[in-house]
Each structure stands twice: as structure tokens, then as C-alpha cells.
């Protein structure tokens, strides 16, 4: 049955909004690359299984980053897959460094860019240390972070990456007294992330006037081609402060219940370690492993020649 949203939009708008052509092009490429194997069970079955995987969110596993970040649905699927695969890190109370979290990300996406992981680690380190000290990038790389803290900071950096690049430029302009309306909104779809302006110590500590900052963000959301947090929720997140820093803004986004719900990838922080369906599947795989010790089915250990994510207990 067609949803009311589908019936309310012209066909071409709905196809664009849902990025259907992106998935059709990818499906055809996958079909051509694997045509010898697919010929054994038929093209119709291939397309059925492909789009079932898209609906289930498993289509992004082990894919190149350009595909993982290509659509909002892909980003949500990747965040959910990362949470479900590695939430045992949080259940065990383990703390990892930025490099170790990056290893985990690369297990799901081999060419996942280090820059995004660094941004999440750096922003989290600044938030946890503020106002006592300024954390340099090199120091942030060695900071130990809990799974839940990293995950919610990473969610904002990954899903809203292009938006935050523009926000950082606006923030820097406000600090320097420039007109933020001259900020150029990125329009490239190449998947390359812009280098954000370096925020000086004064910018980290002093901040900008919250009302003016929100007005600039509201204008940005109106013309931004990438995903933005709902403006009403951003206004709510900033409603109790008169001045804020860029890292304070990131903290407000990552901790806001409504923004997390609107994004739709992760459960509330209190439910982050609960996933009955995955627990049942892990128990099933462990039972198979117990019955057949030589079986390769079961949870993978995160150690190897190229990725050593040895965990630390608090």
C-alpha cells in the first residue's frame, strides 16, 4: 500500500527524495560486476535481494565510503550497523582511542576516512575537557572514550558532515565580525569533506551570541542541499544559553533527544546497550560455534594484522 507521503508528491520528486536512481544505478553496476554468479539464480531474484537489503539497511556493509555516504538512508544504515555490531564495547565498559574506533569503522567500510573519526574524537575531547583546558588534535587522538560518548558525537559528525562544515565557517565569521551571509554553501557531491577552519583558543572559550548564531543557521538550513537538523529542534537545543562555542553547539546537538529521534539511526542513550534481536542472533551463533568448534560462524574478534582494537576496562 502506498504511503500518503508518496501520493502527495509528483513521481520525479519522490524518486529524487528517496534517491531511487542512486540505488538503481548501484544495482545495475553490481549486476554487471557479478553477472556470472547472478546468472545461476536469475536477475529477478538479484534485484529482489538487493532492494530487500536496502530496506533492511545491510546494503552498506563492506562497501566503499562514496556509497556509504551517498544518501541519508545509507548514513543512517551505517550508523545503525556500527552500533549493533560493536555495542558490546559499551556493554563491557571498555574505553578506546580514536585510532581504535577508526579500526572498527574500517571493519565495516575499509576506506572510511580518518578525518571524520578525528573530528568526532576532537569534538568529544573538547567537550569533556571544557572549560579546564584546550585539547590539541594530537592529544585528542590518545584520549580514551566510552562507546556511547563516541557514538553520539560520531553520529552528528558523520550524518551532518557537510552542514557542520558550513556551520564552522559561519562561526568563524561571527568571531571575526564578518557577515556570515557571504559563506558559500558547498554544492559538491563528490563526497570530499572540506577542511574546517581552525578555531583558536579564544574562539573555543569566548563563543558567539546564541540568538545571532541561530539566525544564521536558520538561513543556512533554508538553502543547504545536504541534511540539516530540524531548525525548530536546533532552536530548542540553544534556547537556554546566551553565548556558545562551536564545540558547545556540537554537544547540544549530540545530547538532544529530539535531534537523535529525528535522525532515526540510534535508540535513546538509556537503551543503547539493549538490542534483543541482536542478542538472540548472537546466542544462536554462539550455540552453533559450541556445537561445531571448527565453524567460522560467530562474533568476530577485533584483532588482526592491520587492526588491533584491544579494549581497556574502566
PDB file of C-alpha atoms in Angstrom:
ATOM      1  CA  UNK A   1       0.000   0.000   0.000  1.00  0.00           C
ATOM      2  CA  UNK A   2       1.339   3.412  -0.981  1.00  0.00           C
ATOM      3  CA  UNK A   3       2.039   5.851   1.839  1.00  0.00           C
ATOM      4  CA  UNK A   4       0.205   9.228   1.952  1.00  0.00           C
ATOM      5  CA  UNK A   5       3.610  10.922   1.515  1.00  0.00           C
ATOM      6  CA  UNK A   6       4.145   9.057  -1.761  1.00  0.00           C
ATOM      7  CA  UNK A   7       0.746  10.093  -3.095  1.00  0.00           C
ATOM      8  CA  UNK A   8       1.318  13.742  -2.164  1.00  0.00           C
ATOM      9  CA  UNK A   9       4.460  14.131  -4.285  1.00  0.00           C
ATOM     10  CA  UNK A  10       4.944  14.093  -8.061  1.00  0.00           C
ATOM     11  CA  UNK A  11       6.763  10.982  -9.266  1.00  0.00           C
ATOM     12  CA  UNK A  12      10.040  12.716 -10.100  1.00  0.00           C
ATOM     13  CA  UNK A  13      10.157  14.488  -6.719  1.00  0.00           C
ATOM     14  CA  UNK A  14       9.543  11.269  -4.824  1.00  0.00           C
ATOM     15  CA  UNK A  15      12.224   9.431  -6.800  1.00  0.00           C
ATOM     16  CA  UNK A  16      14.713  12.230  -6.104  1.00  0.00           C
ATOM     17  CA  UNK A  17      13.804  12.480  -2.423  1.00  0.00           C
ATOM     18  CA  UNK A  18      14.266   8.728  -1.913  1.00  0.00           C
ATOM     19  CA  UNK A  19      17.379   8.556  -4.120  1.00  0.00           C
ATOM     20  CA  UNK A  20      15.849   5.716  -6.121  1.00  0.00           C
ATOM     21  CA  UNK A  21      18.082   6.358  -9.134  1.00  0.00           C
ATOM     22  CA  UNK A  22      21.168   6.048  -6.903  1.00  0.00           C
ATOM     23  CA  UNK A  23      20.092   2.561  -5.891  1.00  0.00           C
ATOM     24  CA  UNK A  24      19.063   1.576  -9.406  1.00  0.00           C
ATOM     25  CA  UNK A  25      22.466   2.614 -10.771  1.00  0.00           C
ATOM     26  CA  UNK A  26      24.257   0.755  -7.991  1.00  0.00           C
ATOM     27  CA  UNK A  27      22.138  -2.352  -8.513  1.00  0.00           C
ATOM     28  CA  UNK A  28      22.925  -2.388 -12.227  1.00  0.00           C
ATOM     29  CA  UNK A  29      26.654  -1.949 -11.522  1.00  0.00           C
ATOM     30  CA  UNK A  30      26.538  -4.828  -9.036  1.00  0.00           C
ATOM     31  CA  UNK A  31      24.674  -6.917 -11.583  1.00  0.00           C
ATOM     32  CA  UNK A  32      27.258  -6.303 -14.296  1.00  0.00           C
ATOM     33  CA  UNK A  33      30.205  -6.938 -11.971  1.00  0.00           C
ATOM     34  CA  UNK A  34      28.769 -10.256 -10.783  1.00  0.00           C
ATOM     35  CA  UNK A  35      26.821 -11.342 -13.841  1.00  0.00           C
ATOM     36  CA  UNK A  36      28.399 -14.820 -13.991  1.00  0.00           C
ATOM     37  CA  UNK A  37      27.345 -15.670 -10.444  1.00  0.00           C
ATOM     38  CA  UNK A  38      23.951 -13.984 -10.784  1.00  0.00           C
ATOM     39  CA  UNK A  39      23.143 -15.905 -13.966  1.00  0.00           C
ATOM     40  CA  UNK A  40      22.853 -19.057 -11.853  1.00  0.00           C
ATOM     41  CA  UNK A  41      19.779 -17.853  -9.953  1.00  0.00           C
ATOM     42  CA  UNK A  42      18.338 -15.110 -12.134  1.00  0.00           C
ATOM     43  CA  UNK A  43      18.187 -11.343 -12.472  1.00  0.00           C
ATOM     44  CA  UNK A  44      14.755 -11.020 -10.846  1.00  0.00           C
ATOM     45  CA  UNK A  45      15.986 -12.709  -7.673  1.00  0.00           C
ATOM     46  CA  UNK A  46      19.063 -10.478  -7.620  1.00  0.00           C
ATOM     47  CA  UNK A  47      17.022  -7.272  -7.749  1.00  0.00           C
ATOM     48  CA  UNK A  48      14.648  -8.628  -5.098  1.00  0.00           C
ATOM     49  CA  UNK A  49      17.511  -9.415  -2.741  1.00  0.00           C
ATOM     50  CA  UNK A  50      19.281  -6.140  -3.487  1.00  0.00           C
ATOM     51  CA  UNK A  51      16.312  -3.942  -2.622  1.00  0.00           C
ATOM     52  CA  UNK A  52      15.456  -6.099   0.392  1.00  0.00           C
ATOM     53  CA  UNK A  53      18.958  -5.388   1.663  1.00  0.00           C
ATOM     54  CA  UNK A  54      18.419  -1.657   1.041  1.00  0.00           C
ATOM     55  CA  UNK A  55      15.226  -1.751   3.084  1.00  0.00           C
ATOM     56  CA  UNK A  56      16.935  -3.732   5.859  1.00  0.00           C
ATOM     57  CA  UNK A  57      19.961  -1.429   5.889  1.00  0.00           C
ATOM     58  CA  UNK A  58      22.533  -4.171   5.257  1.00  0.00           C
ATOM     59  CA  UNK A  59      23.399  -2.954   1.758  1.00  0.00           C
ATOM     60  CA  UNK A  60      26.152  -0.636   3.079  1.00  0.00           C
ATOM     61  CA  UNK A  61      28.221  -3.365   4.745  1.00  0.00           C
ATOM     62  CA  UNK A  62      31.798  -3.572   3.416  1.00  0.00           C
ATOM     63  CA  UNK A  63      31.058  -1.034   0.686  1.00  0.00           C
ATOM     64  CA  UNK A  64      33.235   1.892  -0.383  1.00  0.00           C
ATOM     65  CA  UNK A  65      32.800   5.156   1.514  1.00  0.00           C
ATOM     66  CA  UNK A  66      31.495   7.035  -1.534  1.00  0.00           C
ATOM     67  CA  UNK A  67      28.460   4.720  -1.464  1.00  0.00           C
ATOM     68  CA  UNK A  68      28.112   4.626   2.325  1.00  0.00           C
ATOM     69  CA  UNK A  69      27.732   8.409   2.482  1.00  0.00           C
ATOM     70  CA  UNK A  70      25.800   8.800  -0.779  1.00  0.00           C
ATOM     71  CA  UNK A  71      22.278   9.083   0.710  1.00  0.00           C
ATOM     72  CA  UNK A  72      20.721   9.888   4.112  1.00  0.00           C
ATOM     73  CA  UNK A  73      19.349   6.320   4.276  1.00  0.00           C
ATOM     74  CA  UNK A  74      22.837   4.912   3.719  1.00  0.00           C
ATOM     75  CA  UNK A  75      24.250   7.066   6.511  1.00  0.00           C
ATOM     76  CA  UNK A  76      21.512   6.012   8.923  1.00  0.00           C
ATOM     77  CA  UNK A  77      22.051   2.369   7.947  1.00  0.00           C
ATOM     78  CA  UNK A  78      25.790   2.641   8.563  1.00  0.00           C
ATOM     79  CA  UNK A  79      25.309   4.264  11.973  1.00  0.00           C
ATOM     80  CA  UNK A  80      22.842   1.563  12.973  1.00  0.00           C
ATOM     81  CA  UNK A  81      25.142  -1.199  11.728  1.00  0.00           C
ATOM     82  CA  UNK A  82      28.095   0.241  13.653  1.00  0.00           C
ATOM     83  CA  UNK A  83      26.023   0.430  16.836  1.00  0.00           C
ATOM     84  CA  UNK A  84      24.662  -3.097  16.529  1.00  0.00           C
ATOM     85  CA  UNK A  85      27.989  -4.683  15.608  1.00  0.00           C
ATOM     86  CA  UNK A  86      30.088  -3.083  18.335  1.00  0.00           C
ATOM     87  CA  UNK A  87      27.749  -2.212  21.205  1.00  0.00           C
ATOM     88  CA  UNK A  88      29.417  -4.968  23.256  1.00  0.00           C
ATOM     89  CA  UNK A  89      32.296  -2.489  23.616  1.00  0.00           C
ATOM     90  CA  UNK A  90      29.898  -0.306  25.576  1.00  0.00           C
ATOM     91  CA  UNK A  91      28.303  -3.182  27.481  1.00  0.00           C
ATOM     92  CA  UNK A  92      31.725  -4.254  28.718  1.00  0.00           C
ATOM     93  CA  UNK A  93      32.575  -0.719  29.861  1.00  0.00           C
ATOM     94  CA  UNK A  94      35.602  -0.569  27.581  1.00  0.00           C
ATOM     95  CA  UNK A  95      37.322   2.665  26.595  1.00  0.00           C
ATOM     96  CA  UNK A  96      39.012   3.031  23.211  1.00  0.00           C
ATOM     97  CA  UNK A  97      41.146   5.637  21.486  1.00  0.00           C
ATOM     98  CA  UNK A  98      40.280   7.407  18.252  1.00  0.00           C
ATOM     99  CA  UNK A  99      42.521   5.065  16.240  1.00  0.00           C
ATOM    100  CA  UNK A 100      40.827   2.018  17.707  1.00  0.00           C
ATOM    101  CA  UNK A 101      37.368   3.345  16.908  1.00  0.00           C
ATOM    102  CA  UNK A 102      38.599   4.065  13.404  1.00  0.00           C
ATOM    103  CA  UNK A 103      39.680   0.427  13.103  1.00  0.00           C
ATOM    104  CA  UNK A 104      36.150  -0.634  13.999  1.00  0.00           C
ATOM    105  CA  UNK A 105      34.705   1.702  11.370  1.00  0.00           C
ATOM    106  CA  UNK A 106      37.067   0.266   8.763  1.00  0.00           C
ATOM    107  CA  UNK A 107      35.854  -3.244   9.511  1.00  0.00           C
ATOM    108  CA  UNK A 108      32.510  -2.142   8.047  1.00  0.00           C
ATOM    109  CA  UNK A 109      33.873   0.319   5.457  1.00  0.00           C
ATOM    110  CA  UNK A 110      37.534  -0.356   4.534  1.00  0.00           C
ATOM    111  CA  UNK A 111      38.219   3.131   3.125  1.00  0.00           C
ATOM    112  CA  UNK A 112      36.367   5.082   5.809  1.00  0.00           C
ATOM    113  CA  UNK A 113      38.211   8.449   6.033  1.00  0.00           C
ATOM    114  CA  UNK A 114      40.259   9.129   9.136  1.00  0.00           C
ATOM    115  CA  UNK A 115      39.234  12.784   9.056  1.00  0.00           C
ATOM    116  CA  UNK A 116      35.652  12.108  10.130  1.00  0.00           C
ATOM    117  CA  UNK A 117      36.770   9.925  13.034  1.00  0.00           C
ATOM    118  CA  UNK A 118      39.234  12.630  14.069  1.00  0.00           C
ATOM    119  CA  UNK A 119      36.501  15.274  14.024  1.00  0.00           C
ATOM    120  CA  UNK A 120      34.295  13.172  16.292  1.00  0.00           C
ATOM    121  CA  UNK A 121      37.169  12.405  18.681  1.00  0.00           C
ATOM    122  CA  UNK A 122      38.381  16.006  18.727  1.00  0.00           C
ATOM    123  CA  UNK A 123      34.942  17.486  19.397  1.00  0.00           C
ATOM    124  CA  UNK A 124      34.270  14.936  22.136  1.00  0.00           C
ATOM    125  CA  UNK A 125      37.631  15.606  23.769  1.00  0.00           C
ATOM    126  CA  UNK A 126      36.995  19.366  23.738  1.00  0.00           C
ATOM    127  CA  UNK A 127      33.549  18.868  25.256  1.00  0.00           C
ATOM    128  CA  UNK A 128      34.786  16.558  28.009  1.00  0.00           C
ATOM    129  CA  UNK A 129      37.720  18.852  28.880  1.00  0.00           C
ATOM    130  CA  UNK A 130      35.956  22.227  28.664  1.00  0.00           C
ATOM    131  CA  UNK A 131      36.442  24.637  30.409  1.00  0.00           C
ATOM    132  CA  UNK A 132      39.558  23.293  32.071  1.00  0.00           C
ATOM    133  CA  UNK A 133      41.889  23.109  29.084  1.00  0.00           C
ATOM    134  CA  UNK A 134      42.113  23.228  25.312  1.00  0.00           C
ATOM    135  CA  UNK A 135      42.774  19.813  23.789  1.00  0.00           C
ATOM    136  CA  UNK A 136      45.113  19.748  20.803  1.00  0.00           C
ATOM    137  CA  UNK A 137      44.400  17.372  17.928  1.00  0.00           C
ATOM    138  CA  UNK A 138      47.390  15.136  18.760  1.00  0.00           C
ATOM    139  CA  UNK A 139      46.218  14.847  22.366  1.00  0.00           C
ATOM    140  CA  UNK A 140      42.669  14.048  21.274  1.00  0.00           C
ATOM    141  CA  UNK A 141      43.970  11.070  19.329  1.00  0.00           C
ATOM    142  CA  UNK A 142      45.129   9.440  22.571  1.00  0.00           C
ATOM    143  CA  UNK A 143      42.073  10.244  24.700  1.00  0.00           C
ATOM    144  CA  UNK A 144      40.108   7.242  25.934  1.00  0.00           C
ATOM    145  CA  UNK A 145      36.402   7.435  25.097  1.00  0.00           C
ATOM    146  CA  UNK A 146      33.393   5.365  26.045  1.00  0.00           C
ATOM    147  CA  UNK A 147      31.388   3.767  23.248  1.00  0.00           C
ATOM    148  CA  UNK A 148      28.233   5.776  23.924  1.00  0.00           C
ATOM    149  CA  UNK A 149      30.063   9.127  24.086  1.00  0.00           C
ATOM    150  CA  UNK A 150      31.935   8.429  20.859  1.00  0.00           C
ATOM    151  CA  UNK A 151      28.878   7.054  19.058  1.00  0.00           C
ATOM    152  CA  UNK A 152      26.651  10.087  19.645  1.00  0.00           C
ATOM    153  CA  UNK A 153      29.473  12.513  18.800  1.00  0.00           C
ATOM    154  CA  UNK A 154      30.286  10.491  15.668  1.00  0.00           C
ATOM    155  CA  UNK A 155      26.617  10.342  14.627  1.00  0.00           C
ATOM    156  CA  UNK A 156      26.411  14.139  14.416  1.00  0.00           C
ATOM    157  CA  UNK A 157      29.765  14.488  12.619  1.00  0.00           C
ATOM    158  CA  UNK A 158      29.003  11.759  10.079  1.00  0.00           C
ATOM    159  CA  UNK A 159      25.354  12.379   9.248  1.00  0.00           C
ATOM    160  CA  UNK A 160      25.548  16.189   9.216  1.00  0.00           C
ATOM    161  CA  UNK A 161      29.125  16.459   7.952  1.00  0.00           C
ATOM    162  CA  UNK A 162      28.587  18.951   5.120  1.00  0.00           C
ATOM    163  CA  UNK A 163      26.219  21.037   7.231  1.00  0.00           C
ATOM    164  CA  UNK A 164      28.767  21.253  10.063  1.00  0.00           C
ATOM    165  CA  UNK A 165      31.485  22.336   7.634  1.00  0.00           C
ATOM    166  CA  UNK A 166      29.317  25.334   6.737  1.00  0.00           C
ATOM    167  CA  UNK A 167      28.421  25.959  10.393  1.00  0.00           C
ATOM    168  CA  UNK A 168      32.136  26.063  11.308  1.00  0.00           C
ATOM    169  CA  UNK A 169      32.712  28.695   8.618  1.00  0.00           C
ATOM    170  CA  UNK A 170      29.759  30.757   9.889  1.00  0.00           C
ATOM    171  CA  UNK A 171      31.042  30.512  13.454  1.00  0.00           C
ATOM    172  CA  UNK A 172      34.496  31.694  12.425  1.00  0.00           C
ATOM    173  CA  UNK A 173      32.972  34.624  10.524  1.00  0.00           C
ATOM    174  CA  UNK A 174      30.910  35.649  13.554  1.00  0.00           C
ATOM    175  CA  UNK A 175      34.015  35.561  15.732  1.00  0.00           C
ATOM    176  CA  UNK A 176      35.902  37.791  13.313  1.00  0.00           C
ATOM    177  CA  UNK A 177      32.989  40.189  12.764  1.00  0.00           C
ATOM    178  CA  UNK A 178      32.377  39.264   9.130  1.00  0.00           C
ATOM    179  CA  UNK A 179      28.953  38.958   7.537  1.00  0.00           C
ATOM    180  CA  UNK A 180      28.116  35.233   7.689  1.00  0.00           C
ATOM    181  CA  UNK A 181      25.673  35.617   4.794  1.00  0.00           C
ATOM    182  CA  UNK A 182      28.691  35.608   2.484  1.00  0.00           C
ATOM    183  CA  UNK A 183      29.515  31.994   3.423  1.00  0.00           C
ATOM    184  CA  UNK A 184      29.424  29.776   0.353  1.00  0.00           C
ATOM    185  CA  UNK A 185      27.313  26.670   0.837  1.00  0.00           C
ATOM    186  CA  UNK A 186      29.048  23.545  -0.534  1.00  0.00           C
ATOM    187  CA  UNK A 187      27.339  22.009  -3.540  1.00  0.00           C
ATOM    188  CA  UNK A 188      29.821  19.310  -4.499  1.00  0.00           C
ATOM    189  CA  UNK A 189      28.520  15.742  -4.413  1.00  0.00           C
ATOM    190  CA  UNK A 190      31.972  14.219  -4.723  1.00  0.00           C
ATOM    191  CA  UNK A 191      31.991  13.038  -1.112  1.00  0.00           C
ATOM    192  CA  UNK A 192      35.122  15.053  -0.335  1.00  0.00           C
ATOM    193  CA  UNK A 193      34.871  16.820   3.001  1.00  0.00           C
ATOM    194  CA  UNK A 194      36.136  20.357   3.299  1.00  0.00           C
ATOM    195  CA  UNK A 195      38.789  21.247   5.832  1.00  0.00           C
ATOM    196  CA  UNK A 196      37.094  23.176   8.600  1.00  0.00           C
ATOM    197  CA  UNK A 197      38.680  26.427   9.729  1.00  0.00           C
ATOM    198  CA  UNK A 198      40.920  26.008  12.756  1.00  0.00           C
ATOM    199  CA  UNK A 199      39.320  27.514  15.833  1.00  0.00           C
ATOM    200  CA  UNK A 200      41.719  29.493  18.001  1.00  0.00           C
ATOM    201  CA  UNK A 201      41.747  29.309  21.780  1.00  0.00           C
ATOM    202  CA  UNK A 202      39.708  32.493  22.048  1.00  0.00           C
ATOM    203  CA  UNK A 203      37.060  31.061  19.748  1.00  0.00           C
ATOM    204  CA  UNK A 204      36.853  27.923  21.841  1.00  0.00           C
ATOM    205  CA  UNK A 205      36.417  29.822  25.116  1.00  0.00           C
ATOM    206  CA  UNK A 206      34.520  33.009  24.263  1.00  0.00           C
ATOM    207  CA  UNK A 207      31.900  31.773  21.864  1.00  0.00           C
ATOM    208  CA  UNK A 208      29.310  33.822  19.965  1.00  0.00           C
ATOM    209  CA  UNK A 209      25.886  35.243  20.752  1.00  0.00           C
ATOM    210  CA  UNK A 210      23.423  32.345  20.575  1.00  0.00           C
ATOM    211  CA  UNK A 211      20.458  34.201  19.032  1.00  0.00           C
ATOM    212  CA  UNK A 212      22.508  35.612  16.158  1.00  0.00           C
ATOM    213  CA  UNK A 213      24.162  32.240  15.639  1.00  0.00           C
ATOM    214  CA  UNK A 214      20.763  30.530  15.375  1.00  0.00           C
ATOM    215  CA  UNK A 215      19.503  33.124  12.884  1.00  0.00           C
ATOM    216  CA  UNK A 216      22.483  32.335  10.659  1.00  0.00           C
ATOM    217  CA  UNK A 217      21.835  28.605  10.992  1.00  0.00           C
ATOM    218  CA  UNK A 218      18.170  29.067  10.122  1.00  0.00           C
ATOM    219  CA  UNK A 219      19.149  30.855   6.907  1.00  0.00           C
ATOM    220  CA  UNK A 220      21.701  28.136   6.187  1.00  0.00           C
ATOM    221  CA  UNK A 221      19.112  25.360   6.561  1.00  0.00           C
ATOM    222  CA  UNK A 222      16.817  27.115   4.085  1.00  0.00           C
ATOM    223  CA  UNK A 223      19.408  26.956   1.301  1.00  0.00           C
ATOM    224  CA  UNK A 224      21.524  23.924   2.202  1.00  0.00           C
ATOM    225  CA  UNK A 225      21.295  20.955  -0.176  1.00  0.00           C
ATOM    226  CA  UNK A 226      22.515  18.433   2.413  1.00  0.00           C
ATOM    227  CA  UNK A 227      20.810  17.096   5.525  1.00  0.00           C
ATOM    228  CA  UNK A 228      20.314  19.569   8.362  1.00  0.00           C
ATOM    229  CA  UNK A 229      18.921  19.103  11.863  1.00  0.00           C
ATOM    230  CA  UNK A 230      15.307  20.339  12.115  1.00  0.00           C
ATOM    231  CA  UNK A 231      15.597  24.124  12.773  1.00  0.00           C
ATOM    232  CA  UNK A 232      12.926  24.028  15.490  1.00  0.00           C
ATOM    233  CA  UNK A 233      14.935  21.424  17.409  1.00  0.00           C
ATOM    234  CA  UNK A 234      18.165  23.377  16.958  1.00  0.00           C
ATOM    235  CA  UNK A 235      16.405  26.454  18.377  1.00  0.00           C
ATOM    236  CA  UNK A 236      15.199  24.378  21.317  1.00  0.00           C
ATOM    237  CA  UNK A 237      18.700  22.993  21.931  1.00  0.00           C
ATOM    238  CA  UNK A 238      20.106  26.539  22.070  1.00  0.00           C
ATOM    239  CA  UNK A 239      17.234  28.137  23.970  1.00  0.00           C
ATOM    240  CA  UNK A 240      18.883  28.058  27.407  1.00  0.00           C
ATOM    241  CA  UNK A 241      22.195  29.708  26.517  1.00  0.00           C
ATOM    242  CA  UNK A 242      23.145  33.296  25.725  1.00  0.00           C
ATOM    243  CA  UNK A 243      26.561  32.516  24.235  1.00  0.00           C
ATOM    244  CA  UNK A 244      28.020  29.281  22.959  1.00  0.00           C
ATOM    245  CA  UNK A 245      31.147  27.885  21.365  1.00  0.00           C
ATOM    246  CA  UNK A 246      31.297  25.695  18.281  1.00  0.00           C
ATOM    247  CA  UNK A 247      32.034  22.656  20.431  1.00  0.00           C
ATOM    248  CA  UNK A 248      29.200  23.644  22.747  1.00  0.00           C
ATOM    249  CA  UNK A 249      26.931  23.614  19.696  1.00  0.00           C
ATOM    250  CA  UNK A 250      28.136  20.111  18.784  1.00  0.00           C
ATOM    251  CA  UNK A 251      27.496  18.956  22.344  1.00  0.00           C
ATOM    252  CA  UNK A 252      23.983  20.411  22.269  1.00  0.00           C
ATOM    253  CA  UNK A 253      23.212  18.531  19.050  1.00  0.00           C
ATOM    254  CA  UNK A 254      24.675  15.217  20.218  1.00  0.00           C
ATOM    255  CA  UNK A 255      22.809  15.299  23.537  1.00  0.00           C
ATOM    256  CA  UNK A 256      19.448  16.482  22.255  1.00  0.00           C
ATOM    257  CA  UNK A 257      16.838  13.727  22.484  1.00  0.00           C
ATOM    258  CA  UNK A 258      14.655  15.175  19.722  1.00  0.00           C
ATOM    259  CA  UNK A 259      17.506  15.506  17.221  1.00  0.00           C
ATOM    260  CA  UNK A 260      18.520  11.893  17.843  1.00  0.00           C
ATOM    261  CA  UNK A 261      14.916  10.798  17.297  1.00  0.00           C
ATOM    262  CA  UNK A 262      14.569  12.874  14.126  1.00  0.00           C
ATOM    263  CA  UNK A 263      17.742  11.347  12.714  1.00  0.00           C
ATOM    264  CA  UNK A 264      16.360   7.880  13.469  1.00  0.00           C
ATOM    265  CA  UNK A 265      19.554   5.814  13.489  1.00  0.00           C
ATOM    266  CA  UNK A 266      20.163   5.152  17.199  1.00  0.00           C
ATOM    267  CA  UNK A 267      17.968   4.478  20.224  1.00  0.00           C
ATOM    268  CA  UNK A 268      17.951   6.773  23.220  1.00  0.00           C
ATOM    269  CA  UNK A 269      21.165   6.704  25.232  1.00  0.00           C
ATOM    270  CA  UNK A 270      19.469   4.746  28.022  1.00  0.00           C
ATOM    271  CA  UNK A 271      18.544   1.980  25.573  1.00  0.00           C
ATOM    272  CA  UNK A 272      21.835   1.960  23.674  1.00  0.00           C
ATOM    273  CA  UNK A 273      23.036  -1.350  25.101  1.00  0.00           C
ATOM    274  CA  UNK A 274      19.702  -3.140  24.585  1.00  0.00           C
ATOM    275  CA  UNK A 275      19.058  -4.928  21.300  1.00  0.00           C
ATOM    276  CA  UNK A 276      17.027  -8.119  21.945  1.00  0.00           C
ATOM    277  CA  UNK A 277      17.008  -9.170  18.282  1.00  0.00           C
ATOM    278  CA  UNK A 278      20.790  -8.949  18.015  1.00  0.00           C
ATOM    279  CA  UNK A 279      21.260 -10.663  21.392  1.00  0.00           C
ATOM    280  CA  UNK A 280      19.108 -13.564  20.186  1.00  0.00           C
ATOM    281  CA  UNK A 281      21.118 -13.821  16.973  1.00  0.00           C
ATOM    282  CA  UNK A 282      24.429 -13.773  18.873  1.00  0.00           C
ATOM    283  CA  UNK A 283      23.188 -16.542  21.177  1.00  0.00           C
ATOM    284  CA  UNK A 284      22.203 -18.591  18.134  1.00  0.00           C
ATOM    285  CA  UNK A 285      25.617 -18.106  16.523  1.00  0.00           C
ATOM    286  CA  UNK A 286      27.386 -18.914  19.781  1.00  0.00           C
ATOM    287  CA  UNK A 287      25.395 -22.124  20.121  1.00  0.00           C
ATOM    288  CA  UNK A 288      26.420 -23.100  16.586  1.00  0.00           C
ATOM    289  CA  UNK A 289      30.003 -22.342  17.476  1.00  0.00           C
ATOM    290  CA  UNK A 290      29.729 -24.513  20.592  1.00  0.00           C
ATOM    291  CA  UNK A 291      28.286 -27.435  18.667  1.00  0.00           C
ATOM    292  CA  UNK A 292      30.909 -27.116  15.930  1.00  0.00           C
ATOM    293  CA  UNK A 293      34.185 -25.599  17.192  1.00  0.00           C
ATOM    294  CA  UNK A 294      35.567 -25.513  13.650  1.00  0.00           C
ATOM    295  CA  UNK A 295      32.683 -23.369  12.425  1.00  0.00           C
ATOM    296  CA  UNK A 296      33.511 -19.813  11.403  1.00  0.00           C
ATOM    297  CA  UNK A 297      30.055 -18.572  12.401  1.00  0.00           C
ATOM    298  CA  UNK A 298      30.020 -16.304  15.398  1.00  0.00           C
ATOM    299  CA  UNK A 299      31.034 -12.881  16.606  1.00  0.00           C
ATOM    300  CA  UNK A 300      34.333 -11.754  15.176  1.00  0.00           C
ATOM    301  CA  UNK A 301      37.229 -10.786  17.374  1.00  0.00           C
ATOM    302  CA  UNK A 302      38.639  -7.378  16.610  1.00  0.00           C
ATOM    303  CA  UNK A 303      42.280  -8.225  16.308  1.00  0.00           C
ATOM    304  CA  UNK A 304      44.362  -8.719  13.247  1.00  0.00           C
ATOM    305  CA  UNK A 305      47.465  -7.788  11.381  1.00  0.00           C
ATOM    306  CA  UNK A 306      46.121  -4.402  10.355  1.00  0.00           C
ATOM    307  CA  UNK A 307      43.619  -3.584  13.081  1.00  0.00           C
ATOM    308  CA  UNK A 308      44.334  -4.062  16.758  1.00  0.00           C
ATOM    309  CA  UNK A 309      41.392  -2.821  18.808  1.00  0.00           C
ATOM    310  CA  UNK A 310      42.388  -4.326  22.133  1.00  0.00           C
ATOM    311  CA  UNK A 311      39.918  -2.989  24.677  1.00  0.00           C
ATOM    312  CA  UNK A 312      40.509  -1.443  28.051  1.00  0.00           C
ATOM    313  CA  UNK A 313      38.240  -1.968  31.038  1.00  0.00           C
ATOM    314  CA  UNK A 314      37.343   1.015  33.153  1.00  0.00           C
TER     315      UNK A 314
END
